Coordinates of C-alpha atoms and ligand atoms in Angstrom, one line a residue:
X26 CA 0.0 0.0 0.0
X27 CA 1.0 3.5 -1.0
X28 CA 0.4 6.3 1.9
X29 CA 1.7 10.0 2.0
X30 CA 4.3 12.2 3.4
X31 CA 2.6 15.7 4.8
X32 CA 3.4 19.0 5.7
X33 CA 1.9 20.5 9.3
X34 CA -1.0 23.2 9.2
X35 CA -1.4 22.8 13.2
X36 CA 1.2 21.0 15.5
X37 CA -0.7 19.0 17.7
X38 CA 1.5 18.9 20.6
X39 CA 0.2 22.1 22.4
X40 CA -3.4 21.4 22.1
X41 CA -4.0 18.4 20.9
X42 CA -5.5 19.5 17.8
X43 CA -3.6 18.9 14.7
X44 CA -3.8 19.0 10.8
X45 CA -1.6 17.8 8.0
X46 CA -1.3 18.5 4.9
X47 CA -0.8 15.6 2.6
X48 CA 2.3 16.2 -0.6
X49 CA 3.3 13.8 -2.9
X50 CA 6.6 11.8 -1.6
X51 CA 5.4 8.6 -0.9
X52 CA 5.7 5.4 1.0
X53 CA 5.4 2.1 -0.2
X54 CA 5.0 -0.8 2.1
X55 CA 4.4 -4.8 0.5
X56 CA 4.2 -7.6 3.3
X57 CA 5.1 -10.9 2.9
X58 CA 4.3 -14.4 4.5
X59 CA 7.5 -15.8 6.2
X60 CA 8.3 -18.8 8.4
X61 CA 10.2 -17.4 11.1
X62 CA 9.3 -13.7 12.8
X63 CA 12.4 -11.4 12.2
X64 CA 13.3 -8.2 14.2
X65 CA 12.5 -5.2 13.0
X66 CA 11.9 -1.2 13.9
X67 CA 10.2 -0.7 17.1
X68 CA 6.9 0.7 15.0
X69 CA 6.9 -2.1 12.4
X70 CA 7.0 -4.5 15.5
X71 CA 4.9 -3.0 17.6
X72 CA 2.0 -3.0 14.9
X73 CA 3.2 -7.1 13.6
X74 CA 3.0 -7.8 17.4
X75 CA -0.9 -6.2 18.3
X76 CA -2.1 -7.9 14.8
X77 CA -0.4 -11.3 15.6
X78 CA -1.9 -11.3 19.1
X79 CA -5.3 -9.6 18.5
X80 CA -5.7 -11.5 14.9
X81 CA -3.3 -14.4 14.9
X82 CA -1.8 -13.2 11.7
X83 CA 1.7 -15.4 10.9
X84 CA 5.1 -14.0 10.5
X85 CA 5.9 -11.5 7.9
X86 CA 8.4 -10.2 5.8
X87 CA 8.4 -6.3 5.6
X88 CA 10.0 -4.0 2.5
X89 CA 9.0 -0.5 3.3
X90 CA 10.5 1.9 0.6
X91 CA 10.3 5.3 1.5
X92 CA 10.9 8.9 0.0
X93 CA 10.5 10.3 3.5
X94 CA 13.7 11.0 5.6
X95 CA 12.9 9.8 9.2
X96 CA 12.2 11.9 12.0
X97 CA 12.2 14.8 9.7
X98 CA 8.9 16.5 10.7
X99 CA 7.6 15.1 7.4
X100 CA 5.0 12.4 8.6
X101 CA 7.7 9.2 8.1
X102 CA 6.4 6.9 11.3
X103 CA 2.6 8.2 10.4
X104 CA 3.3 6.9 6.5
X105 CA 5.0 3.8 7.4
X106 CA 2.5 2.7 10.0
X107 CA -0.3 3.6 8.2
X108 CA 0.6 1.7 5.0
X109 CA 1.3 -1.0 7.1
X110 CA -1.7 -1.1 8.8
X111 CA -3.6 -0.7 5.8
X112 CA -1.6 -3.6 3.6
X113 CA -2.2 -6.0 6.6
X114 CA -5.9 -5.1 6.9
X115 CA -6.1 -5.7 3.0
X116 CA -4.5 -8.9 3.0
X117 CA -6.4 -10.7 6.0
X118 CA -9.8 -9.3 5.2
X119 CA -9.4 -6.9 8.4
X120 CA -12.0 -4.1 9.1
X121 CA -10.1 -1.6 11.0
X122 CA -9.7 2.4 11.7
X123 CA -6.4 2.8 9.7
X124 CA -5.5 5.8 11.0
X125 CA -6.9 5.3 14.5
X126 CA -5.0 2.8 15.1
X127 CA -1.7 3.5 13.6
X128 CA -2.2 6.4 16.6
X129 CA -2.6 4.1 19.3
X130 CA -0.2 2.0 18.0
X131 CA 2.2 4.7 17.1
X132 CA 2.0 5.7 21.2
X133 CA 2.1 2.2 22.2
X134 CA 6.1 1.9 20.2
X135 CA 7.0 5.6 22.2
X136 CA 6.9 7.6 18.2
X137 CA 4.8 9.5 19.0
X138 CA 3.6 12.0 21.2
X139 CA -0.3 12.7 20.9
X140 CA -0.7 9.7 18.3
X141 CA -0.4 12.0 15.4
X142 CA -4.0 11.2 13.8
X143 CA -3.8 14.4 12.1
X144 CA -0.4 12.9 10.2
X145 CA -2.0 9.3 10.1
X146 CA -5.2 10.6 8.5
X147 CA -4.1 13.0 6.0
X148 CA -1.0 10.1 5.0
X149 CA -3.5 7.4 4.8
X150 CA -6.8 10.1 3.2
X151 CA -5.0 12.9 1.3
X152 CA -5.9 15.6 2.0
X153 CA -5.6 18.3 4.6
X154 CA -6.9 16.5 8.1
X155 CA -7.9 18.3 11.0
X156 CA -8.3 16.0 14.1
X157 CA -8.3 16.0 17.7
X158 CA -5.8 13.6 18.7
X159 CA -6.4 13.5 22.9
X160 CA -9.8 11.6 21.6
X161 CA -8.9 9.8 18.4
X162 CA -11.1 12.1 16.8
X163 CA -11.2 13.0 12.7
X164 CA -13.0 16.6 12.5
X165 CA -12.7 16.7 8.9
X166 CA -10.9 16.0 5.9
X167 CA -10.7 19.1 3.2
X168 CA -9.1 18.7 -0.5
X169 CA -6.3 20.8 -0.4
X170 CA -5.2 24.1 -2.5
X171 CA -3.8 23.4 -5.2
X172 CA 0.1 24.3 -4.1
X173 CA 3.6 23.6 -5.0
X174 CA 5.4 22.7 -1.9
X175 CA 9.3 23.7 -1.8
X176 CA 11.0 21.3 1.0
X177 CA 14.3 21.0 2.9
X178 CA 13.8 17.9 3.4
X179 CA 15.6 17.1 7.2
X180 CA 16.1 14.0 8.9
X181 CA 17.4 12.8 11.9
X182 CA 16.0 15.3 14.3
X183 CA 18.0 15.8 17.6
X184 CA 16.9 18.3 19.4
X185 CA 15.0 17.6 23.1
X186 CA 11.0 18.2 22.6
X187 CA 9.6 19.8 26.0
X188 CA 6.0 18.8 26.0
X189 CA 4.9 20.8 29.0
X190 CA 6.6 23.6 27.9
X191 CA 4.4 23.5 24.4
X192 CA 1.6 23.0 25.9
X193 CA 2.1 26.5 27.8
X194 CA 0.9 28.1 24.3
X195 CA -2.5 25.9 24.2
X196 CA -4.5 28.6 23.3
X197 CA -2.7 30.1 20.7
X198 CA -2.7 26.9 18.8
X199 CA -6.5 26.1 19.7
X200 CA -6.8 29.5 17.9
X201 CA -4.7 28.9 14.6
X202 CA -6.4 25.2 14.4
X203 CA -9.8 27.5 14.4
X204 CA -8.5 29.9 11.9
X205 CA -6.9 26.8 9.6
X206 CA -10.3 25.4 9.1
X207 CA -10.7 28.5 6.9
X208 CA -8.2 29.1 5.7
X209 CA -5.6 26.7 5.3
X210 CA -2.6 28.5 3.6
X211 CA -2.7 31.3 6.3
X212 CA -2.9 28.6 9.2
X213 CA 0.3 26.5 8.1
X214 CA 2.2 30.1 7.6
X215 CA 1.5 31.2 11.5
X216 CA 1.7 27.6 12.5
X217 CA 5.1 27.4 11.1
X218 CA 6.7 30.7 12.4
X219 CA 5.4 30.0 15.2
X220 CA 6.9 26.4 15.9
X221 CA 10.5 27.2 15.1
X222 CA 10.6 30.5 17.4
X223 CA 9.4 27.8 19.7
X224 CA 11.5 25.0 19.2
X225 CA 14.7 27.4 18.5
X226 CA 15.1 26.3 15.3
X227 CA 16.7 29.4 13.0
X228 CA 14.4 31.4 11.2
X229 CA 16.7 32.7 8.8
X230 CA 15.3 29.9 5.5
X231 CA 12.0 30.8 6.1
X232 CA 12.5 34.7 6.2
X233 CA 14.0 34.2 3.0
X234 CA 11.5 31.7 1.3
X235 CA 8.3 34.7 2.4
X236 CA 10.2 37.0 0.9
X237 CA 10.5 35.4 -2.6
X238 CA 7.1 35.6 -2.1
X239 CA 5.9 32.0 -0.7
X240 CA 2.4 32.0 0.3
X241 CA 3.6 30.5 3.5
X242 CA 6.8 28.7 5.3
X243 CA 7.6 27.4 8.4
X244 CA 9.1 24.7 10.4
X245 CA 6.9 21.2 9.2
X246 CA 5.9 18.8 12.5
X247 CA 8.6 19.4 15.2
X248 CA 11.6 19.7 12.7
X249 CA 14.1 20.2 11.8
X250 CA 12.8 20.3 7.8
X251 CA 11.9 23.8 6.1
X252 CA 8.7 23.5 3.9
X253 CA 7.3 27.1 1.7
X254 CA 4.1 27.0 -0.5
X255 CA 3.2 28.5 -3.5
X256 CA 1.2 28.7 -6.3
X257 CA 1.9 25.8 -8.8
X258 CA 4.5 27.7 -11.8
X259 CA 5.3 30.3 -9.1
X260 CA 8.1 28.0 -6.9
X261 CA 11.2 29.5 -9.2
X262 CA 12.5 32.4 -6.9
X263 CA 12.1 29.8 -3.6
X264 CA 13.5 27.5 -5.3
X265 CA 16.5 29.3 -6.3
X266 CA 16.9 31.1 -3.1
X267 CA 16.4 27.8 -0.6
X268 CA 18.8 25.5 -2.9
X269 CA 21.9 28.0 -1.2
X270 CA 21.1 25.9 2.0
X271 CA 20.9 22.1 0.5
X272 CA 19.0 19.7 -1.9
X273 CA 15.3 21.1 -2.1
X274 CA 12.5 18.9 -3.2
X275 CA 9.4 20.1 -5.3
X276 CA 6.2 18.6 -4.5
X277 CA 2.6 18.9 -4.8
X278 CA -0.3 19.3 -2.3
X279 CA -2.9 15.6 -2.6
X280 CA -6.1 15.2 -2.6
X281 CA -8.4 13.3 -1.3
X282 CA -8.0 9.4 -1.4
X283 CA -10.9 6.8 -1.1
X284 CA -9.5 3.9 0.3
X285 CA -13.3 1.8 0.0
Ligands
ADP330 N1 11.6 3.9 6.3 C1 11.2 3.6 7.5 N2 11.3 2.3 7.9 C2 10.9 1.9 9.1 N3 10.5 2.7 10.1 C3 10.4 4.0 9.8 C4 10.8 4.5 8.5 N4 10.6 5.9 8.5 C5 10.2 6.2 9.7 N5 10.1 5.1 10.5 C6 9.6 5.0 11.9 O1 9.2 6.3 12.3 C7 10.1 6.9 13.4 C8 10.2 8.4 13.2 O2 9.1 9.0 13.6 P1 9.0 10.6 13.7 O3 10.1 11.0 14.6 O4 7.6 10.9 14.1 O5 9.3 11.1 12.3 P2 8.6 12.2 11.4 O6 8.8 13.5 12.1 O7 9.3 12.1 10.1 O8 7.2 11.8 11.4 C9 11.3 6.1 13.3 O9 12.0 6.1 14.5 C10 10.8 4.7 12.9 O10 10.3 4.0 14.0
S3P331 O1 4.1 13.0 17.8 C1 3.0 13.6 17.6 O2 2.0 13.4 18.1 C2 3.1 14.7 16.6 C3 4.3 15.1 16.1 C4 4.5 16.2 15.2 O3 4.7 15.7 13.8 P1 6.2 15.1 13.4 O4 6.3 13.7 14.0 O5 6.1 15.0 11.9 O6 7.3 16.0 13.9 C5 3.2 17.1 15.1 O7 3.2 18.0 14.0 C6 1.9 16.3 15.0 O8 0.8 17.2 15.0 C7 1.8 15.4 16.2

């Protein structure tokens, strides 16, 4: 199964409301039947283990190919677990929640800190998801703008998340979740300011990406990669001006999936 990388319009972590925006770098997941269980990531095992004791699936063999640099800020664990998920419900004639329970399962392996719904539903949907992850809860699910999205795509994040400390600025994010829900472009653009003055991360990329005219830029999830949006033709200037600070990738907003 094919899910999707995304691009945050809320952060979840101060309030628990979240929503993603899903762009086009995927993640491809095929499973396997296998004789012997092998070891794997903590996710890919957590979700094999709840499906072999809750379903008595058998062993598997996993390939997950991914254009998604882990712990990037770019939805990796929420597209991984969610294709997963998703492949294993296909092949054993499972009904389940996809994205509900790559959120639960996603806490259960520790990567994650609210769940992420609002990455698993809009990786799994398309789509820009707007969720409230404290109750496994999927508000909505809009089709996007159509937008370019310019990314520096970062992995390996490394810096220490204080959740307590997010959560001081509740409100300000309940109100930017409210104002996403009408507009979505404004909503990522005070959403991602906001998260690297936060988190500490250095402005200076995203300064430059607004003012080659990006409709908005930010920090995406909690980091460390850049994202700007623009009009589809219009990513040139970005472009130009971000490749001076490493390998940018140009990708479009999805829709909406069905997955029936
Ligand atoms: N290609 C992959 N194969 C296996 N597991 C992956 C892959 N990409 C991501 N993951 C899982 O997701 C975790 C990273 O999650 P997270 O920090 O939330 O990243 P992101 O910010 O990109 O969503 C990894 O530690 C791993 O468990
Ligand atoms: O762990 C979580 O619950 C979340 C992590 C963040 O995303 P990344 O994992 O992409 O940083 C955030 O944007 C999302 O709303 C919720």
């Amino acid at each position: 199964m094919q899910t999707y990388a995304g691009i945050s319009v809320v952060n979840a972590l101060p309030s628990w409301y979240g929503s993603s925006m899903a762009v086009n770098l995927t993640v491809s997941v095929s499973i396997k039947e296998a004789e012997k269980c092998k070891k794997n990531d903590i996710l890919i095992d957590t979700i094999l283990n709840f499906f072999h004791e809750k379903y008595g699936i058998p062993c598997l063999d996993i390939n997950v190919e991914s254009q998604i640099p882990e712990k990037s800020g770019l939805k990796s664990s929420s597209a991984v677990s969610t294709a997963l998920i998703g492949e294993i419900s296909k092949k054993f004639g499972i009904e389940i929640d996809v994205p509900k329970y790559s959120a639960i399962l996603s806490l259960k392996a520790g990567v994650s800190y609210t769940g992420a719904l609002d990455d698993a539903t809009s990786s799994y949907y398309g789509g820009v998801s707007f969720t409230y992850n404290k109750e496994f809860k999927i508000i909505d699910i809009k089709d996007p703008p159509e937008l370019s999205a310019i990314i520096l795509p970062r992995g390996g994040r490394n810096i220490k998340i204080d959740l307590q400390y997010l959560k001081k600025y509740r409100l300000i994010f309940e109100e930017i979740f409210r104002v996403s829900r009408q507009n979505i472009v404004l909503g990522m653009k005070l959403n991602g300011i906001l998260v690297a003055n936060i988190l500490g991360y250095d402005i200076n990329e995203i300064e430059v990406a607004l003012k080659k005219g990006a409709l908005a830029a930010g920090i995406t999830g909690n980091g460390p990669s850049i994202f700007a949006v623009t009009k589809i033709g219009e990513e040139g200037p970005i472009v130009d001006a971000l490749s001076k600070f490493g390998n940018v990738i140009v990708t479009r907003s999805v829709g909406y999936v069905s997955r029936d």
